[in-house]
């Protein structure tokens, strides 16, 4: 069993940066691919980024390419999402998610562990 706890969300102005963290408990983090998803009010949860168990490869949604960077520290059981040049349309609850496989996935159904989410609000 893996438990995921996100942190680092907040209220920022457009153009600012935030770094989200996801602390994982359990022995399988270092051998699991991980991902970030987000859900805006009234919308479905959507894929943001994913990372292989080893840190490479990574894959991003088109809407965040060049602005967001996913990374991980397996020694500290922590997943990160560096978000730069934030836009109002990035406003959402951001969820950390874990797979039971080493390979990346862009599909929600590919993840079996989910955190409770952290709110990111970007004002214009």
Backbone as ProteinMPNN parsed JSONL, in Angstrom:
{"seq_chain_A": "XXXXXXXXXXXXXXXXXXXXXXXXXXXXXXXXXXXXXXXXXXXXXXXXXXXXXXXXXXXXXXXXXXXXXXXXXXXXXXXXXXXXXXXXXXXXXXXXXXXXXXXXXXXXXXXXXXXXXXXXXXXX", "coords_chain_A": {"N_chain_A": [[0.842, -1.186, 0.0], [0.512, 2.232, -0.779], [0.767, 5.503, 0.353], [-0.012, 8.844, -0.453], [0.867, 12.227, -0.152], [0.242, 15.451, -0.933], [1.761, 18.719, -1.229], [2.462, 22.271, -1.187], [0.853, 23.845, -2.783], [-1.013, 26.887, -3.565], [-1.956, 30.407, -3.64], [-1.2, 32.399, -6.313], [0.106, 34.992, -8.498], [-0.381, 35.457, -12.025], [2.264, 34.303, -14.067], [3.977, 33.696, -12.053], [5.822, 31.241, -10.049], [5.533, 27.899, -8.753], [6.307, 25.118, -6.639], [5.275, 21.924, -6.397], [5.065, 19.249, -4.069], [5.136, 15.755, -3.386], [4.828, 13.516, -0.981], [5.619, 10.205, -0.419], [4.64, 7.197, 1.121], [5.601, 3.848, 1.937], [7.006, 0.903, 0.398], [7.249, 0.717, -2.332], [7.627, 2.973, -3.874], [10.032, 3.715, -5.213], [10.143, 1.985, -7.32], [8.04, 2.5, -8.908], [6.238, 4.076, -11.518], [5.203, 7.49, -11.664], [2.776, 10.178, -11.478], [1.295, 13.404, -12.24], [-1.853, 14.904, -11.984], [-4.644, 17.074, -12.704], [-7.56, 18.906, -11.65], [-9.942, 21.082, -12.6], [-12.564, 23.35, -11.544], [-15.736, 22.056, -12.331], [-14.767, 20.537, -14.393], [-13.314, 17.562, -15.888], [-10.883, 15.378, -14.349], [-7.586, 15.802, -15.427], [-4.676, 14.749, -17.244], [-1.345, 15.752, -16.421], [1.509, 15.407, -16.112], [4.014, 12.821, -16.286], [6.325, 10.395, -14.959], [8.965, 8.083, -15.29], [10.001, 5.183, -13.328], [12.698, 5.459, -12.794], [13.276, 8.072, -13.263], [13.499, 8.913, -15.831], [12.044, 8.041, -18.908], [10.152, 11.173, -19.213], [6.902, 12.699, -19.57], [4.641, 15.102, -20.898], [1.56, 16.975, -20.719], [0.314, 18.807, -23.497], [-0.419, 21.395, -22.848], [1.252, 22.211, -20.803], [3.843, 21.887, -21.516], [7.21, 22.88, -21.553], [6.838, 24.661, -19.511], [6.272, 23.351, -17.093], [7.924, 20.989, -14.946], [8.496, 17.694, -14.151], [9.821, 15.712, -11.546], [11.759, 13.443, -9.479], [12.777, 12.114, -6.292], [14.064, 9.345, -5.351], [15.382, 8.39, -3.139], [14.358, 9.886, -1.111], [11.722, 9.364, -1.3], [9.974, 11.106, -2.729], [8.029, 13.056, -4.924], [8.036, 15.61, -7.397], [6.681, 18.666, -8.784], [7.6, 21.18, -10.667], [6.424, 24.299, -11.404], [6.344, 26.787, -13.662], [5.895, 30.123, -15.003], [3.11, 30.472, -14.578], [-0.369, 30.322, -15.419], [-3.717, 31.71, -15.431], [-5.439, 29.685, -16.287], [-4.253, 27.429, -15.303], [-5.252, 27.031, -12.855], [-6.446, 24.827, -10.472], [-7.17, 21.775, -8.671], [-4.443, 19.888, -7.781], [-3.278, 16.631, -8.218], [-1.301, 14.005, -6.992], [-0.205, 10.901, -8.267], [0.198, 7.334, -8.295], [1.596, 4.449, -9.904], [1.452, 0.876, -10.3], [3.335, -0.116, -11.844], [6.498, 0.202, -13.616], [6.642, 1.769, -15.856], [5.666, 4.733, -17.716], [2.437, 6.435, -17.834], [-0.295, 8.088, -19.375], [-2.877, 7.968, -18.725], [-5.662, 8.155, -16.543], [-6.701, 5.781, -15.583], [-4.534, 4.183, -15.394], [-3.357, 4.454, -12.975], [-3.166, 3.61, -9.552], [-2.862, 4.572, -7.023], [-3.671, 7.481, -5.207], [-3.316, 10.862, -4.156], [-4.704, 13.316, -1.851], [-4.835, 15.781, -2.947], [-3.837, 19.166, -3.812], [-4.528, 22.604, -3.703], [-4.161, 24.863, -6.351], [-4.139, 28.153, -7.246], [-4.295, 30.61, -9.643], [-4.099, 33.942, -10.162], [-5.173, 36.581, -12.345]], "CA_chain_A": [[0.0, 0.0, 0.0], [1.25, 3.489, -0.864], [0.003, 6.711, 0.683], [0.563, 10.018, -1.106], [0.443, 13.481, 0.453], [0.728, 16.596, -1.699], [1.92, 20.01, -0.557], [3.086, 23.296, -2.013], [-0.099, 24.654, -3.512], [-1.263, 28.213, -3.005], [-2.497, 31.456, -4.495], [-0.132, 33.2, -6.9], [-0.277, 35.787, -9.657], [0.06, 34.95, -13.321], [3.697, 34.484, -14.302], [4.754, 33.223, -10.904], [6.202, 29.825, -10.012], [5.26, 27.099, -7.567], [6.796, 23.751, -6.692], [4.478, 20.977, -5.644], [5.751, 18.051, -3.596], [4.281, 14.623, -3.053], [5.546, 12.587, -0.113], [5.058, 8.867, -0.537], [5.011, 6.185, 2.1], [5.526, 2.532, 1.324], [8.273, 0.411, -0.136], [7.234, 0.552, -3.782], [7.746, 4.236, -4.595], [11.207, 3.781, -6.07], [9.978, 1.105, -8.479], [6.747, 2.843, -9.506], [6.056, 5.307, -12.273], [4.342, 8.436, -10.949], [2.206, 11.205, -12.335], [0.497, 14.506, -11.716], [-3.098, 15.216, -12.665], [-5.309, 18.237, -12.121], [-8.994, 19.008, -11.892], [-10.49, 22.42, -12.448], [-13.997, 23.312, -11.217], [-16.64, 21.732, -13.417], [-14.094, 19.789, -15.454], [-12.797, 16.258, -15.518], [-9.474, 15.328, -13.98], [-6.789, 15.655, -16.635], [-3.259, 14.424, -17.135], [-0.41, 16.877, -16.472], [2.874, 14.939, -16.36], [4.331, 11.507, -15.754], [7.758, 10.114, -14.894], [9.319, 6.677, -15.122], [10.481, 4.855, -11.99], [14.094, 5.865, -12.655], [13.404, 9.506, -13.507], [13.449, 9.145, -17.264], [11.594, 9.284, -19.519], [9.024, 11.934, -18.706], [5.972, 13.092, -20.633], [3.814, 16.206, -20.425], [0.43, 17.458, -21.494], [0.708, 19.9, -24.386], [-0.709, 22.69, -22.219], [2.257, 22.577, -19.806], [5.188, 21.669, -22.056], [8.076, 24.052, -21.509], [6.584, 25.446, -18.29], [6.271, 22.451, -15.932], [8.93, 19.936, -14.927], [8.279, 16.651, -13.161], [11.057, 15.066, -11.125], [11.563, 12.59, -8.309], [13.921, 11.746, -5.475], [13.693, 8.028, -4.829], [15.966, 8.217, -1.811], [13.49, 10.572, -0.16], [10.325, 8.999, -1.589], [9.272, 12.353, -3.007], [7.764, 13.462, -6.302], [7.918, 17.062, -7.497], [6.223, 19.307, -10.009], [7.991, 22.583, -10.754], [5.509, 24.98, -12.311], [6.792, 28.144, -13.972], [5.05, 30.907, -15.915], [1.742, 30.015, -14.332], [-1.453, 31.045, -16.074], [-4.996, 31.502, -14.733], [-6.016, 28.399, -16.692], [-3.622, 26.359, -14.534], [-5.968, 26.92, -11.593], [-7.044, 23.496, -10.316], [-6.612, 20.922, -7.615], [-3.409, 19.036, -8.364], [-3.2, 15.333, -7.565], [-0.195, 13.097, -7.201], [-0.731, 9.557, -8.499], [1.214, 6.303, -8.422], [1.278, 3.233, -10.616], [2.057, -0.355, -9.793], [4.283, -0.49, -12.881], [7.634, 1.108, -13.734], [6.532, 2.568, -17.069], [4.786, 5.892, -17.623], [1.098, 6.368, -18.391], [-1.012, 9.347, -19.414], [-4.283, 7.668, -18.461], [-6.053, 8.057, -15.136], [-6.945, 4.381, -15.236], [-3.257, 3.514, -15.198], [-2.852, 4.772, -11.636], [-3.976, 2.977, -8.511], [-2.714, 5.333, -5.786], [-3.969, 8.901, -5.393], [-3.299, 11.727, -2.997], [-5.922, 14.081, -1.603], [-4.81, 16.977, -3.785], [-3.461, 20.472, -3.284], [-5.153, 23.637, -4.531], [-3.341, 25.894, -6.989], [-4.97, 29.212, -7.792], [-3.479, 31.609, -10.33], [-4.903, 35.12, -10.447], [-4.716, 37.341, -13.528]], "C_chain_A": [[0.886, 1.247, 0.0], [0.314, 4.627, -0.508], [0.739, 7.917, 0.13], [-0.008, 11.282, -0.481], [1.089, 14.637, -0.305], [0.866, 17.825, -0.811], [2.501, 21.001, -1.552], [2.135, 24.149, -2.823], [-0.283, 26.018, -2.871], [-1.869, 29.143, -4.022], [-1.345, 32.317, -4.992], [-0.684, 34.017, -8.063], [0.239, 35.121, -10.934], [1.534, 35.293, -13.542], [4.577, 33.976, -13.187], [5.07, 31.73, -11.025], [5.763, 29.192, -8.701], [5.926, 25.751, -7.748], [5.93, 22.887, -5.789], [5.352, 19.786, -5.243], [4.717, 16.984, -3.282], [5.127, 13.632, -2.262], [4.85, 11.238, -0.139], [5.549, 7.972, 0.585], [4.853, 4.824, 1.443], [6.815, 2.183, 0.61], [8.353, 0.433, -1.645], [7.453, 1.835, -4.558], [8.874, 4.2, -5.604], [11.111, 2.883, -7.292], [8.668, 1.38, -9.218], [6.841, 4.102, -10.346], [5.04, 6.179, -11.54], [3.806, 9.478, -11.916], [1.547, 12.314, -11.55], [-0.722, 14.695, -12.617], [-3.684, 16.469, -12.024], [-6.777, 18.246, -12.509], [-9.459, 20.412, -11.582], [-11.978, 22.315, -12.144], [-14.853, 23.028, -12.448], [-16.024, 20.941, -14.551], [-13.624, 18.435, -14.946], [-11.322, 16.363, -15.128], [-8.644, 15.029, -15.232], [-5.322, 15.406, -16.324], [-2.409, 15.69, -17.23], [0.985, 16.387, -16.863], [3.063, 13.567, -15.741], [5.826, 11.255, -15.842], [7.971, 8.639, -14.613], [9.902, 6.444, -13.722], [11.886, 5.392, -11.743], [14.295, 7.37, -12.837], [13.38, 9.883, -14.979], [12.921, 7.888, -17.941], [10.477, 9.971, -18.733], [8.138, 12.313, -19.888], [5.012, 14.119, -20.058], [2.595, 16.438, -21.314], [0.89, 18.648, -22.329], [0.571, 21.257, -23.699], [0.371, 23.125, -21.232], [3.687, 22.387, -20.308], [5.981, 22.97, -22.056], [7.886, 24.908, -20.275], [6.68, 24.594, -17.022], [7.366, 21.407, -16.081], [8.626, 18.963, -13.803], [9.626, 16.012, -12.828], [10.773, 14.235, -9.874], [12.882, 12.374, -7.582], [13.567, 10.429, -4.806], [14.263, 7.782, -3.437], [15.099, 8.843, -0.733], [12.018, 10.286, -0.404], [9.467, 10.222, -1.887], [9.198, 12.612, -4.502], [7.567, 14.965, -6.324], [7.261, 17.464, -8.817], [6.599, 20.78, -9.914], [7.133, 23.257, -11.805], [5.964, 26.427, -12.466], [5.819, 28.819, -14.923], [3.588, 30.501, -15.788], [0.719, 30.935, -14.97], [-2.752, 30.816, -15.283], [-5.632, 30.15, -15.078], [-5.337, 27.202, -16.038], [-4.315, 26.158, -13.179], [-6.721, 25.595, -11.523], [-6.558, 22.883, -9.012], [-5.653, 19.962, -8.297], [-3.248, 17.773, -7.525], [-1.93, 14.598, -7.968], [-0.778, 11.693, -7.353], [0.414, 8.575, -8.717], [0.711, 5.07, -9.147], [1.855, 2.036, -9.871], [3.041, -0.901, -10.828], [5.396, 0.547, -12.962], [7.479, 2.096, -14.888], [5.473, 3.65, -16.952], [3.418, 5.624, -18.235], [0.477, 7.753, -18.342], [-2.486, 9.175, -19.066], [-4.557, 7.571, -16.969], [-6.197, 6.607, -14.7], [-5.651, 3.599, -15.01], [-2.68, 3.686, -13.815], [-3.777, 4.191, -10.579], [-3.854, 3.694, -7.171], [-2.911, 6.808, -6.081], [-3.843, 9.64, -4.063], [-4.606, 12.481, -2.875], [-5.965, 15.372, -2.403], [-4.37, 18.229, -3.047], [-3.953, 21.544, -4.254], [-4.093, 24.605, -5.062], [-4.284, 26.897, -7.634], [-4.068, 30.289, -8.372], [-4.382, 32.782, -10.704], [-4.306, 35.893, -11.621], [-4.321, 38.745, -13.156]], "O_chain_A": [[1.893, 1.299, 0.705], [-0.806, 4.7, -1.014], [1.962, 8.008, 0.23], [-1.22, 11.399, -0.3], [2.311, 14.786, -0.32], [0.192, 17.959, 0.21], [2.971, 20.621, -2.624], [2.568, 25.089, -3.489], [0.221, 26.278, -1.779], [-2.25, 28.734, -5.119], [-0.603, 32.895, -4.198], [-1.788, 33.77, -8.549], [1.178, 34.325, -10.903], [1.988, 36.4, -13.253], [5.789, 33.839, -13.356], [4.646, 31.057, -11.965], [5.639, 29.864, -7.677], [6.096, 25.284, -8.874], [5.863, 23.095, -4.578], [6.25, 19.377, -5.978], [3.569, 17.285, -2.955], [6.027, 12.992, -2.807], [3.645, 11.141, 0.09], [6.725, 7.991, 0.948], [4.069, 4.663, 0.508], [7.61, 3.056, 0.264], [9.424, 0.191, -2.202], [7.468, 1.806, -5.789], [8.688, 4.617, -6.747], [11.92, 3.009, -8.212], [8.24, 0.583, -10.053], [7.455, 5.086, -9.932], [4.133, 5.672, -10.88], [4.315, 9.64, -13.026], [1.276, 12.182, -10.357], [-0.624, 14.651, -13.843], [-3.272, 16.873, -10.938], [-7.185, 17.688, -13.527], [-9.38, 20.873, -10.443], [-12.597, 21.297, -12.453], [-14.707, 23.682, -13.48], [-16.678, 20.696, -15.565], [-13.546, 18.194, -13.741], [-10.617, 17.294, -15.517], [-8.963, 14.118, -15.996], [-4.809, 15.803, -15.278], [-2.707, 16.589, -18.016], [1.577, 16.883, -17.822], [2.367, 13.194, -14.797], [6.514, 11.827, -16.688], [7.262, 8.027, -13.814], [10.251, 7.395, -13.022], [12.229, 5.742, -10.614], [15.387, 7.88, -12.586], [13.254, 11.059, -15.321], [13.316, 6.78, -17.578], [9.945, 9.447, -17.755], [8.558, 12.259, -21.044], [4.613, 14.034, -18.897], [2.609, 16.131, -22.506], [1.761, 19.409, -21.906], [1.365, 22.163, -23.948], [0.411, 24.295, -20.853], [4.639, 22.698, -19.592], [5.499, 24.014, -22.495], [8.696, 25.798, -20.014], [7.129, 25.083, -15.985], [7.697, 20.99, -17.191], [8.513, 19.356, -12.642], [10.461, 15.799, -13.707], [9.692, 14.315, -9.29], [13.958, 12.441, -8.177], [12.85, 10.406, -3.806], [13.678, 7.041, -2.647], [15.097, 8.397, 0.414], [11.156, 10.904, 0.22], [8.364, 10.357, -1.359], [10.164, 12.417, -5.239], [7.001, 15.537, -5.392], [7.279, 16.731, -9.805], [5.982, 21.536, -9.164], [7.114, 22.838, -12.963], [5.964, 27.193, -11.503], [5.012, 28.153, -15.573], [2.92, 30.223, -16.784], [0.906, 32.149, -15.053], [-2.864, 29.835, -14.549], [-6.294, 29.545, -14.235], [-5.797, 26.072, -16.2], [-3.995, 25.22, -12.448], [-7.528, 25.279, -12.397], [-5.661, 23.403, -8.348], [-6.009, 19.303, -9.274], [-3.103, 17.828, -6.304], [-1.545, 14.58, -9.137], [-1.728, 11.333, -6.658], [1.462, 8.934, -9.253], [-0.454, 4.692, -9.022], [2.643, 2.181, -8.937], [3.523, -2.026, -10.695], [5.255, 1.651, -12.435], [8.12, 3.147, -14.893], [4.51, 3.517, -16.196], [3.253, 4.711, -19.044], [0.69, 8.506, -17.391], [-3.253, 10.137, -19.11], [-3.779, 6.977, -16.223], [-5.85, 6.253, -13.573], [-5.678, 2.482, -14.494], [-1.627, 3.128, -13.506], [-5.001, 4.265, -10.69], [-4.658, 3.453, -6.271], [-2.395, 7.331, -7.069], [-4.206, 9.129, -3.004], [-5.511, 12.31, -3.693], [-7.021, 15.992, -2.523], [-4.51, 18.339, -1.829], [-3.812, 21.409, -5.469], [-3.247, 25.096, -4.314], [-5.121, 26.537, -8.462], [-3.191, 30.817, -7.688], [-5.325, 32.62, -11.48], [-3.098, 35.863, -11.856], [-3.915, 39.522, -14.02]]}, "name": "protein", "num_of_chains": 1, "seq": "XXXXXXXXXXXXXXXXXXXXXXXXXXXXXXXXXXXXXXXXXXXXXXXXXXXXXXXXXXXXXXXXXXXXXXXXXXXXXXXXXXXXXXXXXXXXXXXXXXXXXXXXXXXXXXXXXXXXXXXXXXXX"}
